[in-house]
Amino acid sequence: MRLLLLSNSTQYGRGYLAHALDTVTGFLPEGARLAFVPYALADHDTYTARVRGALAAAGIEVRGVHEGGDPLAALGAADAVFVGGGNSFRLLSALYRTGLREALAEAVRGGLPYMGASAGTNMAAPTLRTTNDMPIVQPPSFAALGLVPFQINPHYLDPDPASTHKGETREERLTEFLEENDVPVLGLREGTWLRVADGRAGLGGELPARLFRRGEEPRELAPGADVSELLTVRAEFDSRG
């Protein structure tokens, strides 16, 4: 499999995908026909136009899977697929409804390059259980695509030591997840990404990632770190520590 899993699609002060554009265009085949999955947002046409505009100069032909009325055919005609960010529950619900959940998993395991951002990155994990999103809709299951055997937390935020907010920090929420599930969680800060190819996985971007494992202190992983070991883990859900 070939995966590019971005924490975010828009970096503060920069245009859509601009912070990772060289990585994105290097990942996609030259002149690729890119199937874009816009279901994480409500306005599919506007969202698709945004992606099309961001990649036009690179010669990437973008087609929304909703255009033409047959998402499965659009996926089948593509050289690569990009699943965009937004609400992860809305996205997964649409993948089930359209049949794309099974079709995507099969196509990507068969060699179709997969790019995700935010919610699209969440889809690559086994389940939605480490998303930051509100469940605005109820998908048939939390089971996502399972392209990697570990969980990912895009938009990972460090605690603000000056904040007076008393709600749970992101680290506390992920610690609670690990109390109930024995599955590593890779926290991707803004401007970072994970690349998977040929059985290897590596980190890229501007900031370290943060790795959470049950019974261990969280670890900082520098940009460029090899995290291929995560591809061999065995996820155990609903397994109390």
PDB file of C-alpha atoms in Angstrom:
ATOM      1  CA  MET A   1       0.000   0.000   0.000  1.00  0.00           C
ATOM      2  CA  ARG A   2       0.938   3.619  -0.573  1.00  0.00           C
ATOM      3  CA  LEU A   3      -0.521   6.057   1.947  1.00  0.00           C
ATOM      4  CA  LEU A   4      -0.028   9.759   2.654  1.00  0.00           C
ATOM      5  CA  LEU A   5      -1.871  10.706   5.831  1.00  0.00           C
ATOM      6  CA  LEU A   6      -1.873  14.429   6.629  1.00  0.00           C
ATOM      7  CA  SER A   7      -2.834  15.845   9.996  1.00  0.00           C
ATOM      8  CA  ASN A   8      -4.399  18.881   8.324  1.00  0.00           C
ATOM      9  CA  SER A   9      -5.099  20.281   4.875  1.00  0.00           C
ATOM     10  CA  THR A  10      -4.779  23.968   5.747  1.00  0.00           C
ATOM     11  CA  GLN A  11      -1.963  25.495   7.759  1.00  0.00           C
ATOM     12  CA  TYR A  12      -2.400  28.890   9.417  1.00  0.00           C
ATOM     13  CA  GLY A  13      -1.573  31.708   7.027  1.00  0.00           C
ATOM     14  CA  ARG A  14      -1.277  29.457   3.974  1.00  0.00           C
ATOM     15  CA  GLY A  15      -3.573  28.189   1.230  1.00  0.00           C
ATOM     16  CA  TYR A  16      -5.249  24.804   0.959  1.00  0.00           C
ATOM     17  CA  LEU A  17      -2.578  22.034   0.950  1.00  0.00           C
ATOM     18  CA  ALA A  18       0.155  24.669   0.460  1.00  0.00           C
ATOM     19  CA  HIS A  19       2.181  23.553   3.484  1.00  0.00           C
ATOM     20  CA  ALA A  20       2.514  20.029   2.070  1.00  0.00           C
ATOM     21  CA  LEU A  21       2.182  20.661  -1.657  1.00  0.00           C
ATOM     22  CA  ASP A  22       5.606  19.308  -2.633  1.00  0.00           C
ATOM     23  CA  THR A  23       4.950  16.144  -0.637  1.00  0.00           C
ATOM     24  CA  VAL A  24       1.468  15.771  -2.106  1.00  0.00           C
ATOM     25  CA  THR A  25       2.554  16.231  -5.718  1.00  0.00           C
ATOM     26  CA  GLY A  26       5.515  13.923  -5.155  1.00  0.00           C
ATOM     27  CA  PHE A  27       3.184  11.273  -3.775  1.00  0.00           C
ATOM     28  CA  LEU A  28       0.630  11.410  -6.583  1.00  0.00           C
ATOM     29  CA  PRO A  29       1.450   9.948 -10.011  1.00  0.00           C
ATOM     30  CA  GLU A  30       2.366  12.581 -12.589  1.00  0.00           C
ATOM     31  CA  GLY A  31      -0.765  13.815 -14.357  1.00  0.00           C
ATOM     32  CA  ALA A  32      -2.907  11.673 -12.063  1.00  0.00           C
ATOM     33  CA  ARG A  33      -6.663  11.393 -12.271  1.00  0.00           C
ATOM     34  CA  LEU A  34      -7.476  11.985  -8.616  1.00  0.00           C
ATOM     35  CA  ALA A  35     -10.781  10.821  -7.156  1.00  0.00           C
ATOM     36  CA  PHE A  36     -11.726  13.202  -4.359  1.00  0.00           C
ATOM     37  CA  VAL A  37     -14.079  12.063  -1.589  1.00  0.00           C
ATOM     38  CA  PRO A  38     -15.808  15.227  -0.265  1.00  0.00           C
ATOM     39  CA  TYR A  39     -18.331  13.648   2.091  1.00  0.00           C
ATOM     40  CA  ALA A  40     -16.858  15.042   5.335  1.00  0.00           C
ATOM     41  CA  LEU A  41     -18.368  18.448   4.446  1.00  0.00           C
ATOM     42  CA  ALA A  42     -21.930  19.230   3.362  1.00  0.00           C
ATOM     43  CA  ASP A  43     -21.139  21.242   0.211  1.00  0.00           C
ATOM     44  CA  HIS A  44     -19.482  18.667  -2.025  1.00  0.00           C
ATOM     45  CA  ASP A  45     -19.178  20.865  -5.115  1.00  0.00           C
ATOM     46  CA  THR A  46     -17.452  23.768  -3.361  1.00  0.00           C
ATOM     47  CA  TYR A  47     -15.130  21.410  -1.524  1.00  0.00           C
ATOM     48  CA  THR A  48     -14.145  19.622  -4.736  1.00  0.00           C
ATOM     49  CA  ALA A  49     -13.508  22.957  -6.455  1.00  0.00           C
ATOM     50  CA  ARG A  50     -11.146  23.934  -3.638  1.00  0.00           C
ATOM     51  CA  VAL A  51      -9.093  20.771  -4.104  1.00  0.00           C
ATOM     52  CA  ARG A  52      -9.149  21.157  -7.879  1.00  0.00           C
ATOM     53  CA  GLY A  53      -7.839  24.705  -7.590  1.00  0.00           C
ATOM     54  CA  ALA A  54      -5.052  23.699  -5.221  1.00  0.00           C
ATOM     55  CA  LEU A  55      -3.735  20.953  -7.513  1.00  0.00           C
ATOM     56  CA  ALA A  56      -4.416  22.380 -10.974  1.00  0.00           C
ATOM     57  CA  ALA A  57      -0.946  23.893 -11.396  1.00  0.00           C
ATOM     58  CA  ALA A  58       0.595  20.477 -10.733  1.00  0.00           C
ATOM     59  CA  GLY A  59      -1.350  18.925 -13.602  1.00  0.00           C
ATOM     60  CA  ILE A  60      -3.528  16.807 -11.302  1.00  0.00           C
ATOM     61  CA  GLU A  61      -7.041  16.177 -12.662  1.00  0.00           C
ATOM     62  CA  VAL A  62      -9.496  16.191  -9.749  1.00  0.00           C
ATOM     63  CA  ARG A  63     -12.942  14.663  -9.958  1.00  0.00           C
ATOM     64  CA  GLY A  64     -15.338  14.434  -7.020  1.00  0.00           C
ATOM     65  CA  VAL A  65     -16.718  10.937  -6.554  1.00  0.00           C
ATOM     66  CA  HIS A  66     -20.185  12.511  -6.219  1.00  0.00           C
ATOM     67  CA  GLU A  67     -19.992  13.959  -9.724  1.00  0.00           C
ATOM     68  CA  GLY A  68     -21.779  11.760 -12.237  1.00  0.00           C
ATOM     69  CA  GLY A  69     -23.812   9.894  -9.661  1.00  0.00           C
ATOM     70  CA  ASP A  70     -21.673   6.751  -9.435  1.00  0.00           C
ATOM     71  CA  PRO A  71     -18.987   7.003  -6.707  1.00  0.00           C
ATOM     72  CA  LEU A  72     -17.745   3.468  -7.292  1.00  0.00           C
ATOM     73  CA  ALA A  73     -17.196   4.088 -10.993  1.00  0.00           C
ATOM     74  CA  ALA A  74     -15.367   7.333 -10.222  1.00  0.00           C
ATOM     75  CA  LEU A  75     -13.072   5.464  -7.858  1.00  0.00           C
ATOM     76  CA  GLY A  76     -12.485   2.731 -10.421  1.00  0.00           C
ATOM     77  CA  ALA A  77     -11.405   5.266 -13.059  1.00  0.00           C
ATOM     78  CA  ALA A  78      -8.882   7.017 -10.796  1.00  0.00           C
ATOM     79  CA  ASP A  79      -5.109   6.772 -10.470  1.00  0.00           C
ATOM     80  CA  ALA A  80      -5.238   7.834  -6.802  1.00  0.00           C
ATOM     81  CA  VAL A  81      -7.800   8.837  -4.188  1.00  0.00           C
ATOM     82  CA  PHE A  82      -7.916  11.735  -1.728  1.00  0.00           C
ATOM     83  CA  VAL A  83     -10.318  11.620   1.224  1.00  0.00           C
ATOM     84  CA  GLY A  84     -10.734  15.127   2.590  1.00  0.00           C
ATOM     85  CA  GLY A  85     -11.214  16.442   6.095  1.00  0.00           C
ATOM     86  CA  GLY A  86     -14.284  17.640   7.935  1.00  0.00           C
ATOM     87  CA  ASN A  87     -16.518  15.642  10.239  1.00  0.00           C
ATOM     88  CA  SER A  88     -15.345  12.046  10.581  1.00  0.00           C
ATOM     89  CA  PHE A  89     -18.756  10.665  11.574  1.00  0.00           C
ATOM     90  CA  ARG A  90     -20.453  12.242   8.552  1.00  0.00           C
ATOM     91  CA  LEU A  91     -17.669  10.958   6.318  1.00  0.00           C
ATOM     92  CA  LEU A  92     -17.771   7.372   7.545  1.00  0.00           C
ATOM     93  CA  SER A  93     -21.555   7.303   7.393  1.00  0.00           C
ATOM     94  CA  ALA A  94     -21.377   8.333   3.719  1.00  0.00           C
ATOM     95  CA  LEU A  95     -18.712   5.732   2.958  1.00  0.00           C
ATOM     96  CA  TYR A  96     -21.027   3.029   4.278  1.00  0.00           C
ATOM     97  CA  ARG A  97     -24.052   4.459   2.448  1.00  0.00           C
ATOM     98  CA  THR A  98     -22.309   4.652  -0.943  1.00  0.00           C
ATOM     99  CA  GLY A  99     -20.446   1.352  -0.701  1.00  0.00           C
ATOM    100  CA  LEU A 100     -17.138   3.197  -0.795  1.00  0.00           C
ATOM    101  CA  ARG A 101     -15.927   1.854   2.521  1.00  0.00           C
ATOM    102  CA  GLU A 102     -15.433  -1.647   1.148  1.00  0.00           C
ATOM    103  CA  ALA A 103     -14.424  -0.443  -2.314  1.00  0.00           C
ATOM    104  CA  LEU A 104     -11.787   1.941  -0.951  1.00  0.00           C
ATOM    105  CA  ALA A 105     -10.233  -0.657   1.315  1.00  0.00           C
ATOM    106  CA  GLU A 106     -10.042  -3.166  -1.516  1.00  0.00           C
ATOM    107  CA  ALA A 107      -8.667  -0.671  -4.056  1.00  0.00           C
ATOM    108  CA  VAL A 108      -5.996   0.714  -1.732  1.00  0.00           C
ATOM    109  CA  ARG A 109      -4.850  -2.740  -0.675  1.00  0.00           C
ATOM    110  CA  GLY A 110      -4.688  -3.516  -4.384  1.00  0.00           C
ATOM    111  CA  GLY A 111      -2.273  -0.646  -5.014  1.00  0.00           C
ATOM    112  CA  LEU A 112      -4.334   2.538  -5.430  1.00  0.00           C
ATOM    113  CA  PRO A 113      -2.468   5.420  -3.710  1.00  0.00           C
ATOM    114  CA  TYR A 114      -4.502   6.839  -0.802  1.00  0.00           C
ATOM    115  CA  MET A 115      -4.160  10.359   0.532  1.00  0.00           C
ATOM    116  CA  GLY A 116      -6.120  11.527   3.541  1.00  0.00           C
ATOM    117  CA  ALA A 117      -6.283  14.732   5.545  1.00  0.00           C
ATOM    118  CA  SER A 118      -7.785  15.089   9.008  1.00  0.00           C
ATOM    119  CA  ALA A 119     -11.015  13.032   8.823  1.00  0.00           C
ATOM    120  CA  GLY A 120      -9.600  11.273   5.772  1.00  0.00           C
ATOM    121  CA  THR A 121      -6.595  10.299   7.866  1.00  0.00           C
ATOM    122  CA  ASN A 122      -8.906   9.011  10.594  1.00  0.00           C
ATOM    123  CA  MET A 123     -10.471   6.715   7.984  1.00  0.00           C
ATOM    124  CA  ALA A 124      -7.150   4.911   7.488  1.00  0.00           C
ATOM    125  CA  ALA A 125      -7.174   3.674  11.098  1.00  0.00           C
ATOM    126  CA  PRO A 126      -9.199   0.693  12.325  1.00  0.00           C
ATOM    127  CA  THR A 127     -11.903   2.798  14.023  1.00  0.00           C
ATOM    128  CA  LEU A 128     -13.170   6.313  14.733  1.00  0.00           C
ATOM    129  CA  ARG A 129     -12.466   5.983  18.439  1.00  0.00           C
ATOM    130  CA  THR A 130      -9.651   8.543  18.499  1.00  0.00           C
ATOM    131  CA  THR A 131     -11.274  11.263  16.391  1.00  0.00           C
ATOM    132  CA  ASN A 132     -11.753  14.744  17.850  1.00  0.00           C
ATOM    133  CA  ASP A 133     -15.107  15.217  16.114  1.00  0.00           C
ATOM    134  CA  MET A 134     -18.652  15.473  17.420  1.00  0.00           C
ATOM    135  CA  PRO A 135     -20.930  12.596  16.312  1.00  0.00           C
ATOM    136  CA  ILE A 136     -23.332  14.745  14.282  1.00  0.00           C
ATOM    137  CA  VAL A 137     -24.615  11.591  12.574  1.00  0.00           C
ATOM    138  CA  GLN A 138     -24.517   7.920  13.545  1.00  0.00           C
ATOM    139  CA  PRO A 139     -22.680   5.632  11.122  1.00  0.00           C
ATOM    140  CA  PRO A 140     -23.605   1.937  11.103  1.00  0.00           C
ATOM    141  CA  SER A 141     -20.333   1.159  12.863  1.00  0.00           C
ATOM    142  CA  PHE A 142     -17.187   2.878  14.147  1.00  0.00           C
ATOM    143  CA  ALA A 143     -15.144   0.501  11.973  1.00  0.00           C
ATOM    144  CA  ALA A 144     -13.178   2.520   9.409  1.00  0.00           C
ATOM    145  CA  LEU A 145     -10.901   1.303   6.596  1.00  0.00           C
ATOM    146  CA  GLY A 146      -8.194  -0.336   8.706  1.00  0.00           C
ATOM    147  CA  LEU A 147      -5.400   0.452   6.252  1.00  0.00           C
ATOM    148  CA  VAL A 148      -3.013   0.667   9.200  1.00  0.00           C
ATOM    149  CA  PRO A 149      -3.384  -1.431  12.372  1.00  0.00           C
ATOM    150  CA  PHE A 150      -2.982   1.466  14.837  1.00  0.00           C
ATOM    151  CA  GLN A 151      -4.972   4.576  15.655  1.00  0.00           C
ATOM    152  CA  ILE A 152      -4.160   8.138  14.570  1.00  0.00           C
ATOM    153  CA  ASN A 153      -5.137  11.409  16.209  1.00  0.00           C
ATOM    154  CA  PRO A 154      -4.867  14.227  13.658  1.00  0.00           C
ATOM    155  CA  HIS A 155      -4.646  17.836  14.897  1.00  0.00           C
ATOM    156  CA  TYR A 156      -2.951  16.656  18.079  1.00  0.00           C
ATOM    157  CA  LEU A 157      -2.794  19.567  20.541  1.00  0.00           C
ATOM    158  CA  ASP A 158      -0.403  19.992  23.440  1.00  0.00           C
ATOM    159  CA  PRO A 159      -1.823  21.390  26.698  1.00  0.00           C
ATOM    160  CA  ASP A 160      -1.601  25.156  27.057  1.00  0.00           C
ATOM    161  CA  PRO A 161       0.088  25.804  30.412  1.00  0.00           C
ATOM    162  CA  ALA A 162      -1.498  29.277  30.550  1.00  0.00           C
ATOM    163  CA  SER A 163      -5.042  28.050  29.946  1.00  0.00           C
ATOM    164  CA  THR A 164      -7.645  28.126  32.729  1.00  0.00           C
ATOM    165  CA  HIS A 165      -9.851  25.626  30.874  1.00  0.00           C
ATOM    166  CA  LYS A 166     -10.511  22.617  33.101  1.00  0.00           C
ATOM    167  CA  GLY A 167     -11.734  20.166  30.465  1.00  0.00           C
ATOM    168  CA  GLU A 168      -9.714  17.135  29.420  1.00  0.00           C
ATOM    169  CA  THR A 169      -6.547  17.666  27.434  1.00  0.00           C
ATOM    170  CA  ARG A 170      -5.960  15.661  24.282  1.00  0.00           C
ATOM    171  CA  GLU A 171      -3.372  13.573  26.142  1.00  0.00           C
ATOM    172  CA  GLU A 172      -5.898  12.774  28.884  1.00  0.00           C
ATOM    173  CA  ARG A 173      -8.479  11.681  26.332  1.00  0.00           C
ATOM    174  CA  LEU A 174      -6.026   9.391  24.586  1.00  0.00           C
ATOM    175  CA  THR A 175      -4.959   7.969  27.949  1.00  0.00           C
ATOM    176  CA  GLU A 176      -8.618   7.138  28.609  1.00  0.00           C
ATOM    177  CA  PHE A 177      -8.775   5.401  25.236  1.00  0.00           C
ATOM    178  CA  LEU A 178      -5.785   3.251  26.196  1.00  0.00           C
ATOM    179  CA  GLU A 179      -7.471   2.276  29.470  1.00  0.00           C
ATOM    180  CA  GLU A 180     -10.100   0.494  27.378  1.00  0.00           C
ATOM    181  CA  ASN A 181      -8.117  -0.487  24.251  1.00  0.00           C
ATOM    182  CA  ASP A 182      -4.604  -1.819  23.726  1.00  0.00           C
ATOM    183  CA  VAL A 183      -3.822  -0.019  20.450  1.00  0.00           C
ATOM    184  CA  PRO A 184      -1.008   2.493  19.842  1.00  0.00           C
ATOM    185  CA  VAL A 185      -2.152   6.015  18.955  1.00  0.00           C
ATOM    186  CA  LEU A 186      -0.006   8.298  16.808  1.00  0.00           C
ATOM    187  CA  GLY A 187      -0.741  11.957  17.535  1.00  0.00           C
ATOM    188  CA  LEU A 188      -0.018  14.093  14.472  1.00  0.00           C
ATOM    189  CA  ARG A 189       0.455  17.781  15.213  1.00  0.00           C
ATOM    190  CA  GLU A 190      -0.501  20.432  12.664  1.00  0.00           C
ATOM    191  CA  GLY A 191       1.785  20.468   9.653  1.00  0.00           C
ATOM    192  CA  THR A 192       2.856  16.832  10.005  1.00  0.00           C
ATOM    193  CA  TRP A 193       2.075  13.644   8.129  1.00  0.00           C
ATOM    194  CA  LEU A 194       2.703   9.923   7.886  1.00  0.00           C
ATOM    195  CA  ARG A 195       3.851   8.169   4.701  1.00  0.00           C
ATOM    196  CA  VAL A 196       3.520   4.439   4.171  1.00  0.00           C
ATOM    197  CA  ALA A 197       5.023   2.566   1.216  1.00  0.00           C
ATOM    198  CA  ASP A 198       6.532  -0.860   0.603  1.00  0.00           C
ATOM    199  CA  GLY A 199       5.969  -1.971   4.175  1.00  0.00           C
ATOM    200  CA  ARG A 200       7.736   1.069   5.660  1.00  0.00           C
ATOM    201  CA  ALA A 201       6.257   4.045   7.508  1.00  0.00           C
ATOM    202  CA  GLY A 202       7.903   7.392   8.163  1.00  0.00           C
ATOM    203  CA  LEU A 203       7.011  10.788   9.586  1.00  0.00           C
ATOM    204  CA  GLY A 204       7.254  14.073   7.733  1.00  0.00           C
ATOM    205  CA  GLY A 205       6.461  17.716   8.264  1.00  0.00           C
ATOM    206  CA  GLU A 206       7.433  20.498  10.595  1.00  0.00           C
ATOM    207  CA  LEU A 207       6.895  19.121  14.107  1.00  0.00           C
ATOM    208  CA  PRO A 208       7.416  15.891  16.053  1.00  0.00           C
ATOM    209  CA  ALA A 209       4.597  13.403  16.403  1.00  0.00           C
ATOM    210  CA  ARG A 210       3.579  11.979  19.780  1.00  0.00           C
ATOM    211  CA  LEU A 211       3.145   8.241  20.257  1.00  0.00           C
ATOM    212  CA  PHE A 212       0.899   6.811  22.948  1.00  0.00           C
ATOM    213  CA  ARG A 213       1.040   3.189  24.088  1.00  0.00           C
ATOM    214  CA  ARG A 214      -0.697   1.479  26.969  1.00  0.00           C
ATOM    215  CA  GLY A 215       1.466   1.337  30.093  1.00  0.00           C
ATOM    216  CA  GLU A 216       4.162   3.643  28.671  1.00  0.00           C
ATOM    217  CA  GLU A 217       4.947   7.330  28.852  1.00  0.00           C
ATOM    218  CA  PRO A 218       4.153   9.149  25.578  1.00  0.00           C
ATOM    219  CA  ARG A 219       7.137   9.449  23.237  1.00  0.00           C
ATOM    220  CA  GLU A 220       8.145  12.273  20.948  1.00  0.00           C
ATOM    221  CA  LEU A 221       9.067  11.168  17.424  1.00  0.00           C
ATOM    222  CA  ALA A 222      11.046  13.592  15.288  1.00  0.00           C
ATOM    223  CA  PRO A 223      10.191  14.428  11.663  1.00  0.00           C
ATOM    224  CA  GLY A 224      11.817  11.800   9.477  1.00  0.00           C
ATOM    225  CA  ALA A 225      11.507   9.087  12.126  1.00  0.00           C
ATOM    226  CA  ASP A 226      10.939   5.535  10.935  1.00  0.00           C
ATOM    227  CA  VAL A 227       7.796   4.178  12.592  1.00  0.00           C
ATOM    228  CA  SER A 228       7.517   0.981  10.551  1.00  0.00           C
ATOM    229  CA  GLU A 229       7.188  -1.032  13.764  1.00  0.00           C
ATOM    230  CA  LEU A 230       3.643   0.304  14.069  1.00  0.00           C
ATOM    231  CA  LEU A 231       2.642  -1.572  10.931  1.00  0.00           C
ATOM    232  CA  THR A 232       3.145  -4.876  12.743  1.00  0.00           C
ATOM    233  CA  VAL A 233       1.128  -4.183  15.910  1.00  0.00           C
ATOM    234  CA  ARG A 234      -1.908  -6.217  16.837  1.00  0.00           C
ATOM    235  CA  ALA A 235      -4.818  -4.026  17.871  1.00  0.00           C
ATOM    236  CA  GLU A 236      -6.935  -5.173  20.785  1.00  0.00           C
ATOM    237  CA  PHE A 237     -10.145  -3.214  21.296  1.00  0.00           C
ATOM    238  CA  ASP A 238     -12.397  -3.316  24.349  1.00  0.00           C
ATOM    239  CA  SER A 239      -9.542  -4.788  26.349  1.00  0.00           C
ATOM    240  CA  ARG A 240      -9.251  -3.156  29.733  1.00  0.00           C
ATOM    241  CA  GLY A 241      -5.782  -2.735  31.181  1.00  0.00           C
TER     242      GLY A 241
END
